[in-house]
mmCIF file of the C-alpha atoms, coordinates in Angstrom:
data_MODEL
# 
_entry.id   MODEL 
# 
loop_
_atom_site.group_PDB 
_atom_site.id 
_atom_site.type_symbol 
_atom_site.label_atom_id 
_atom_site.label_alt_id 
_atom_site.label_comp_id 
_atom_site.label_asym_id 
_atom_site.label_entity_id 
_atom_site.label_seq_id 
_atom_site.pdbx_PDB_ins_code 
_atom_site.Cartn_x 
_atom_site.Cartn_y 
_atom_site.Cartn_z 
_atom_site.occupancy 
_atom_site.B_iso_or_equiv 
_atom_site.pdbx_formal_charge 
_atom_site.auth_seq_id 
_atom_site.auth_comp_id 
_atom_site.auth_asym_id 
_atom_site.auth_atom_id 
_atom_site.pdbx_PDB_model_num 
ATOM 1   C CA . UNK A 1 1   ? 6.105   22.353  14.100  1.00 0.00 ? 1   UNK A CA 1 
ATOM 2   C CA . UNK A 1 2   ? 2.672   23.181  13.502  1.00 0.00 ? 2   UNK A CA 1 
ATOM 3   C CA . UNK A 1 3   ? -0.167  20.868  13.686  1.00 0.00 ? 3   UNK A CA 1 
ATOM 4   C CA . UNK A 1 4   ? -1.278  18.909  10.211  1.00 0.00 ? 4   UNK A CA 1 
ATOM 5   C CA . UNK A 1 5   ? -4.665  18.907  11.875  1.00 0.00 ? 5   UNK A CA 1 
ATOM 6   C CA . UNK A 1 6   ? -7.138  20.963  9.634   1.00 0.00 ? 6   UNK A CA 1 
ATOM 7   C CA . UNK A 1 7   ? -9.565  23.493  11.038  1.00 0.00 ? 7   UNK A CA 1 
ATOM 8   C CA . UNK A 1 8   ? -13.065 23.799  10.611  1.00 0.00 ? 8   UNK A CA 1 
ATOM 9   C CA . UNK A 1 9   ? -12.019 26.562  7.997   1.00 0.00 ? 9   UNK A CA 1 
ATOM 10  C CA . UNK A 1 10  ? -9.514  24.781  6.383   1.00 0.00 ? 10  UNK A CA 1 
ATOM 11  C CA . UNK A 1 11  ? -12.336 21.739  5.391   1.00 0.00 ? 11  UNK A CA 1 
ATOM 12  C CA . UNK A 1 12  ? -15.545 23.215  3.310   1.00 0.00 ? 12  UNK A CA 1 
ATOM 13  C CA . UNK A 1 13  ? -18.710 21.444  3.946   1.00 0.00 ? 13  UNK A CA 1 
ATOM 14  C CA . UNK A 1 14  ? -22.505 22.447  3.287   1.00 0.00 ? 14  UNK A CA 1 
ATOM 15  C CA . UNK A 1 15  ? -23.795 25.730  5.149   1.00 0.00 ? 15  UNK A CA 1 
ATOM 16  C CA . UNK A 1 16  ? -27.182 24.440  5.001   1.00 0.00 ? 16  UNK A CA 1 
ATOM 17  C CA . UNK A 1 17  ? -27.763 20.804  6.250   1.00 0.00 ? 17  UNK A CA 1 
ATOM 18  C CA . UNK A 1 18  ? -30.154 18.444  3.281   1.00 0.00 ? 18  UNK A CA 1 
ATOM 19  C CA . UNK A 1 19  ? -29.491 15.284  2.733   1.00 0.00 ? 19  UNK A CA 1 
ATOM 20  C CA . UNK A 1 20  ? -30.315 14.189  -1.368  1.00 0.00 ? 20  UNK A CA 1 
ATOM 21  C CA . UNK A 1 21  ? -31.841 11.256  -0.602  1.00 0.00 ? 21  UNK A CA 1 
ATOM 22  C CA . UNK A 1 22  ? -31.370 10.346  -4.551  1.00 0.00 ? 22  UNK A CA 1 
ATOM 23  C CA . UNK A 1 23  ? -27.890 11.224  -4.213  1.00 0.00 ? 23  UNK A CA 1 
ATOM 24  C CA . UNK A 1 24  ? -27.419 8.928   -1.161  1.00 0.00 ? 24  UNK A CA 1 
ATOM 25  C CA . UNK A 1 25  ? -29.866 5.672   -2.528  1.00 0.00 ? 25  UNK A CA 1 
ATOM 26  C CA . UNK A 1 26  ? -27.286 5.337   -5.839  1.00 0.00 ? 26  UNK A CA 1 
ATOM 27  C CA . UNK A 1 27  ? -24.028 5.535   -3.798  1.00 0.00 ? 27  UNK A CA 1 
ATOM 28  C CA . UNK A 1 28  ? -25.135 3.833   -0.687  1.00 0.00 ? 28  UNK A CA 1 
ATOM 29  C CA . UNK A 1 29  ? -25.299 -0.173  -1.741  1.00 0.00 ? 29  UNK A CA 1 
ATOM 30  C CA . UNK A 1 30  ? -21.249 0.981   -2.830  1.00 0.00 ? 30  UNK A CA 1 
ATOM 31  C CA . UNK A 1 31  ? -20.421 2.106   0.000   1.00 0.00 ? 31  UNK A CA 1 
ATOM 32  C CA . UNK A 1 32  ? -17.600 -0.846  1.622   1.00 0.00 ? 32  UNK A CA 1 
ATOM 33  C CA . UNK A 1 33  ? -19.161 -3.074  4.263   1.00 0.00 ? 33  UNK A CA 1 
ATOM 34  C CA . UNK A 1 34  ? -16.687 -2.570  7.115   1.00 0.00 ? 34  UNK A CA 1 
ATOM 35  C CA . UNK A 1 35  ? -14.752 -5.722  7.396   1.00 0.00 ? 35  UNK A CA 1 
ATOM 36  C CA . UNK A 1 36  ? -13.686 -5.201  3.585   1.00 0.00 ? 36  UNK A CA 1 
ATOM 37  C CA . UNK A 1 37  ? -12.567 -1.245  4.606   1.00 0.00 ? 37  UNK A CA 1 
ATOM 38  C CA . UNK A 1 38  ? -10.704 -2.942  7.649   1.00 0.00 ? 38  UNK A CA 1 
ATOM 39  C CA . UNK A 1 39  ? -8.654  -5.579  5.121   1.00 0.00 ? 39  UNK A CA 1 
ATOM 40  C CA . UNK A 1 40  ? -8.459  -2.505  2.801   1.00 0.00 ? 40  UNK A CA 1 
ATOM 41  C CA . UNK A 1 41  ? -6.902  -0.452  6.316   1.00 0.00 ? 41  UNK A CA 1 
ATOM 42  C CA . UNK A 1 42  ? -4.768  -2.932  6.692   1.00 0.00 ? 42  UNK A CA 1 
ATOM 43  C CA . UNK A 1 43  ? -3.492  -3.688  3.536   1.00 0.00 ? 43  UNK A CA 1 
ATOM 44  C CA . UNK A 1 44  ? -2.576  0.215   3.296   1.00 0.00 ? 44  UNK A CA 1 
ATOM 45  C CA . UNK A 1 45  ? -1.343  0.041   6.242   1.00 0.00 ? 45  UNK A CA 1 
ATOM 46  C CA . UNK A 1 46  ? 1.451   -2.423  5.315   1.00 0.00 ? 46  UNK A CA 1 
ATOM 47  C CA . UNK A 1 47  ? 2.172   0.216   2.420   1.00 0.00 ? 47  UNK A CA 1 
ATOM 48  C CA . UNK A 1 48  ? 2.561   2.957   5.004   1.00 0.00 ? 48  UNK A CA 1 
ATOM 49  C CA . UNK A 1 49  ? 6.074   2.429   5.932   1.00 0.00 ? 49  UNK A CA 1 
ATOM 50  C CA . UNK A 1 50  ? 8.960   4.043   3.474   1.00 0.00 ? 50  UNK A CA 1 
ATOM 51  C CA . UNK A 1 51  ? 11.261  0.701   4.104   1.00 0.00 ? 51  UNK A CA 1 
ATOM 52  C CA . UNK A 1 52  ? 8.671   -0.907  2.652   1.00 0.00 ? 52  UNK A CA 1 
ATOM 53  C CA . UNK A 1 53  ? 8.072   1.628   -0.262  1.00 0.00 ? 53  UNK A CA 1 
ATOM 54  C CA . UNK A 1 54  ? 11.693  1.104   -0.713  1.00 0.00 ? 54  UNK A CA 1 
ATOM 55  C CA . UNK A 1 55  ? 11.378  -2.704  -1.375  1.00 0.00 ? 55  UNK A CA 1 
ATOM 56  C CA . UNK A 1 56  ? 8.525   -2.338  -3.479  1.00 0.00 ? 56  UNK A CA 1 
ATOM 57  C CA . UNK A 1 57  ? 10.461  -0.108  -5.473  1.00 0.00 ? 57  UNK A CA 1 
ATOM 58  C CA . UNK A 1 58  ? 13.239  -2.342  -6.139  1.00 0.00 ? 58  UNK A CA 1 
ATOM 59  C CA . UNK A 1 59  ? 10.999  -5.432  -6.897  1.00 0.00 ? 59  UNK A CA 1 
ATOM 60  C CA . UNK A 1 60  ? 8.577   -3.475  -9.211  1.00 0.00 ? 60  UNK A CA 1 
ATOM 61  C CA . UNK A 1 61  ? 12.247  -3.604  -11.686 1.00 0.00 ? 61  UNK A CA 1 
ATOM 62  C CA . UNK A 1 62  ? 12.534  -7.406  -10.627 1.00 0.00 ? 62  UNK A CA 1 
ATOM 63  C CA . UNK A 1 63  ? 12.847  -10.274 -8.735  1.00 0.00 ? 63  UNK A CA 1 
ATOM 64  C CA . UNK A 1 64  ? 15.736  -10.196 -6.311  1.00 0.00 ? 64  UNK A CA 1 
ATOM 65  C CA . UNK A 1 65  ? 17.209  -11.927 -3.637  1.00 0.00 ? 65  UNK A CA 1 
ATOM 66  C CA . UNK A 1 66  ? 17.025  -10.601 -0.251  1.00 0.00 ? 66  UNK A CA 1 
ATOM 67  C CA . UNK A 1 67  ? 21.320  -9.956  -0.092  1.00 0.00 ? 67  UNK A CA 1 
ATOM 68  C CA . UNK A 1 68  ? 20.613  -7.924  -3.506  1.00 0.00 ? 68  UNK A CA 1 
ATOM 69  C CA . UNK A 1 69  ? 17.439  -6.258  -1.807  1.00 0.00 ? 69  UNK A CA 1 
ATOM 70  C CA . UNK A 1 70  ? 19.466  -5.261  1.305   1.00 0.00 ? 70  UNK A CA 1 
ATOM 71  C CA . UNK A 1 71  ? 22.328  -3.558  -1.432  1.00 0.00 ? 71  UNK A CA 1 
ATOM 72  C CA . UNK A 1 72  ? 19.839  -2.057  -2.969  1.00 0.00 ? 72  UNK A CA 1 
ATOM 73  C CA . UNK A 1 73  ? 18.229  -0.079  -0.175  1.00 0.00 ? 73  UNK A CA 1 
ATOM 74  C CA . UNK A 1 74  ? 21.303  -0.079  2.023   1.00 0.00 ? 74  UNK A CA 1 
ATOM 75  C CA . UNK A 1 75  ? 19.331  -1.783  4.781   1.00 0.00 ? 75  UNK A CA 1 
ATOM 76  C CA . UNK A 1 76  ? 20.617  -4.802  6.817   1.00 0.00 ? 76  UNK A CA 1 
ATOM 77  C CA . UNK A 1 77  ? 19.624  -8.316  5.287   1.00 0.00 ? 77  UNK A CA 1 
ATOM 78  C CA . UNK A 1 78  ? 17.706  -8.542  8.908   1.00 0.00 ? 78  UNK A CA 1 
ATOM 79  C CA . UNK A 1 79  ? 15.788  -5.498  8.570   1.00 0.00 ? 79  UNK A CA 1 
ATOM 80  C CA . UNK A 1 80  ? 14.714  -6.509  4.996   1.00 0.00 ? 80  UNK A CA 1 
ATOM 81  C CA . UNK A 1 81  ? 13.241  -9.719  6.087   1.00 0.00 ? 81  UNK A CA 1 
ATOM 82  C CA . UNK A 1 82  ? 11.532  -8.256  8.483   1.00 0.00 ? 82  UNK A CA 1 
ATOM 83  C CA . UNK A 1 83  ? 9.944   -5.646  6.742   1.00 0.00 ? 83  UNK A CA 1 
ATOM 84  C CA . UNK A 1 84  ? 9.295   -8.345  3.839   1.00 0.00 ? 84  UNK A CA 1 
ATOM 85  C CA . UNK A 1 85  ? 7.281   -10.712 6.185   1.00 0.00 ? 85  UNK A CA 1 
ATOM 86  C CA . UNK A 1 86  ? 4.780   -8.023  6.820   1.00 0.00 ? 86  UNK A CA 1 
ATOM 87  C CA . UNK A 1 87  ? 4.575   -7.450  3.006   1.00 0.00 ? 87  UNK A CA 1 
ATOM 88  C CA . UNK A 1 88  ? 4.523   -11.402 2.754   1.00 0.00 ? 88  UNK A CA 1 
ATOM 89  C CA . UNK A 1 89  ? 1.300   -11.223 5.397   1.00 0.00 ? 89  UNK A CA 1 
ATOM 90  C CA . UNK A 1 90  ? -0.568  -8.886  3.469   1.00 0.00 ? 90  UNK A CA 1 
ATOM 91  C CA . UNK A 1 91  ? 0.266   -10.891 0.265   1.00 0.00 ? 91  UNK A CA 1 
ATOM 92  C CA . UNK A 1 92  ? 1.804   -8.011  -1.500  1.00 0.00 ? 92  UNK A CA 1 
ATOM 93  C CA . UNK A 1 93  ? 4.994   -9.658  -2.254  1.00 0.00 ? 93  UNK A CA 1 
ATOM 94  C CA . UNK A 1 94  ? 5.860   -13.460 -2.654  1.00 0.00 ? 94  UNK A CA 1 
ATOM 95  C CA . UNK A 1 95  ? 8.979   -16.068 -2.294  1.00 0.00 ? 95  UNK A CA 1 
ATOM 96  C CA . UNK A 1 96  ? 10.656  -18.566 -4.143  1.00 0.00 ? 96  UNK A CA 1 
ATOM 97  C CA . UNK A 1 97  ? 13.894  -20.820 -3.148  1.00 0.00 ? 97  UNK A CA 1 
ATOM 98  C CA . UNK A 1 98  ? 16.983  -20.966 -5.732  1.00 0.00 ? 98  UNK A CA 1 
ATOM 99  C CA . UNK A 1 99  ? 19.475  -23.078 -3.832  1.00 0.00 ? 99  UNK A CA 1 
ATOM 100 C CA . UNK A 1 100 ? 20.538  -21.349 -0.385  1.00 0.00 ? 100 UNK A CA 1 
ATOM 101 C CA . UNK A 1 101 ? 18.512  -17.917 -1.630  1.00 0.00 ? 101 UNK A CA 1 
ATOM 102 C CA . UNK A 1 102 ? 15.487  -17.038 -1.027  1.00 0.00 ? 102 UNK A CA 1 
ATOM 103 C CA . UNK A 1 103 ? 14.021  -14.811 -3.928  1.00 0.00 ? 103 UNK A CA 1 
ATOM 104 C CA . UNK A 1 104 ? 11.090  -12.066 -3.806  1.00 0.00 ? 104 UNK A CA 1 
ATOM 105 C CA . UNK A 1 105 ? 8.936   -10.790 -6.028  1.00 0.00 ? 105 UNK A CA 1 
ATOM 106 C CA . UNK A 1 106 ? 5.883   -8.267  -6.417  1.00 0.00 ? 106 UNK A CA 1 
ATOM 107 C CA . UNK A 1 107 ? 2.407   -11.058 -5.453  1.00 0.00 ? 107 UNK A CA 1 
ATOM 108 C CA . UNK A 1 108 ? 0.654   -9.801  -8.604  1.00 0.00 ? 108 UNK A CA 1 
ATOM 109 C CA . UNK A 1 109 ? 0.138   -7.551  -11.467 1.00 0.00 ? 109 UNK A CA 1 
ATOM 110 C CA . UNK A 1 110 ? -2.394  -5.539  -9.139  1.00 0.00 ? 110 UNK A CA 1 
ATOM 111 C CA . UNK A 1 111 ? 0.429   -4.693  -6.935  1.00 0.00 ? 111 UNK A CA 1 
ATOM 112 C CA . UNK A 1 112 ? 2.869   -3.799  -9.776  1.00 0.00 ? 112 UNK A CA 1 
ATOM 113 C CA . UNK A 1 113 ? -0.020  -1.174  -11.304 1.00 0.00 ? 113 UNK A CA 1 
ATOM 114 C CA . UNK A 1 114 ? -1.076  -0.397  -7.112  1.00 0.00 ? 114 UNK A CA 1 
ATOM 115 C CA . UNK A 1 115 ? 2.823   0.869   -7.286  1.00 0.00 ? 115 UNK A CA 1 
ATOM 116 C CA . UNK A 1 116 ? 3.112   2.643   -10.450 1.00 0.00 ? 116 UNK A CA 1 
ATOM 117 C CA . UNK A 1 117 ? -0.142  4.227   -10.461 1.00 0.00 ? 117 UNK A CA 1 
ATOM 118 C CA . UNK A 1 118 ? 0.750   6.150   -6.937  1.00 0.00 ? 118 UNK A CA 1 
ATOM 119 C CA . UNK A 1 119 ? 3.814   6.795   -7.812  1.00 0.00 ? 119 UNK A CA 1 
ATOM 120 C CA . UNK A 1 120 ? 2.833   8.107   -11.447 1.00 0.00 ? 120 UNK A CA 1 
ATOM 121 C CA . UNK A 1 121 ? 0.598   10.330  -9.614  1.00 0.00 ? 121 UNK A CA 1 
ATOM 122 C CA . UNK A 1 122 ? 2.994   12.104  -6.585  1.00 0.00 ? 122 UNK A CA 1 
ATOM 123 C CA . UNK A 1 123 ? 5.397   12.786  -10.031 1.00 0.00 ? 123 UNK A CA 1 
ATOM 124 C CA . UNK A 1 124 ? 2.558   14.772  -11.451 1.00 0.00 ? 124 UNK A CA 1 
# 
């Protein structure tokens, strides 16, 4: 399999180096400080993993019990909580007890639109 790695040809860039200092003083104070880009890293990170995806998928319909998540995905109830603690640590997903069942759903409404959104765009 070939290397994903681009070339030098493969990635335009400017044939003569000059730096618009305009340019760069109205984007620079938005530019992320870096421990925000490393929470941001992270937080992708935890949405980097198709098991994951898969979860997300499932709770972006509804709330559901992890024995209805692990159906759902045909994964093992073991492998779901596992995969759901690390959504649970980057607070994408959250928990509530209904008698001996433990019940997840998406954290927010940002992580509902963070879903749909990207997977609006790949269908397009």
């Amino acid at each position: 399999m070939e290397s994903q790695k681009a070339t030098q040809a493969d990635v335009p860039s400017c044939e003569t180096p000059l730096v618009h200092l305009d340019n760069v003083r109205q984007v620079q104070p938005e530019v992320l400080e870096t421990e925000k880009a490393q929470r941001m890293a992270a937080f992708f990170g935890a949405l980097s993993d198709p098991h994951r995806l898969k979860l997300l998928s499932a709770l972006a319909r509804q709330e559901l019990c992890v024995c209805d998540l692990a159906a759902a995905v045909k994964m093992g109830e073991s492998a779901v909580s596992h995969q759901l603690r690390v959504l649970r640590s980057h607070g994408l997903v959250k928990y509530r007890r209904q008698g001996r069942n433990v019940c997840y759903s998406l954290a927010d409404g940002h992580i509902a639109t963070l879903y749909k959104e990207v997977a609006e765009h790949l269908d397009e």
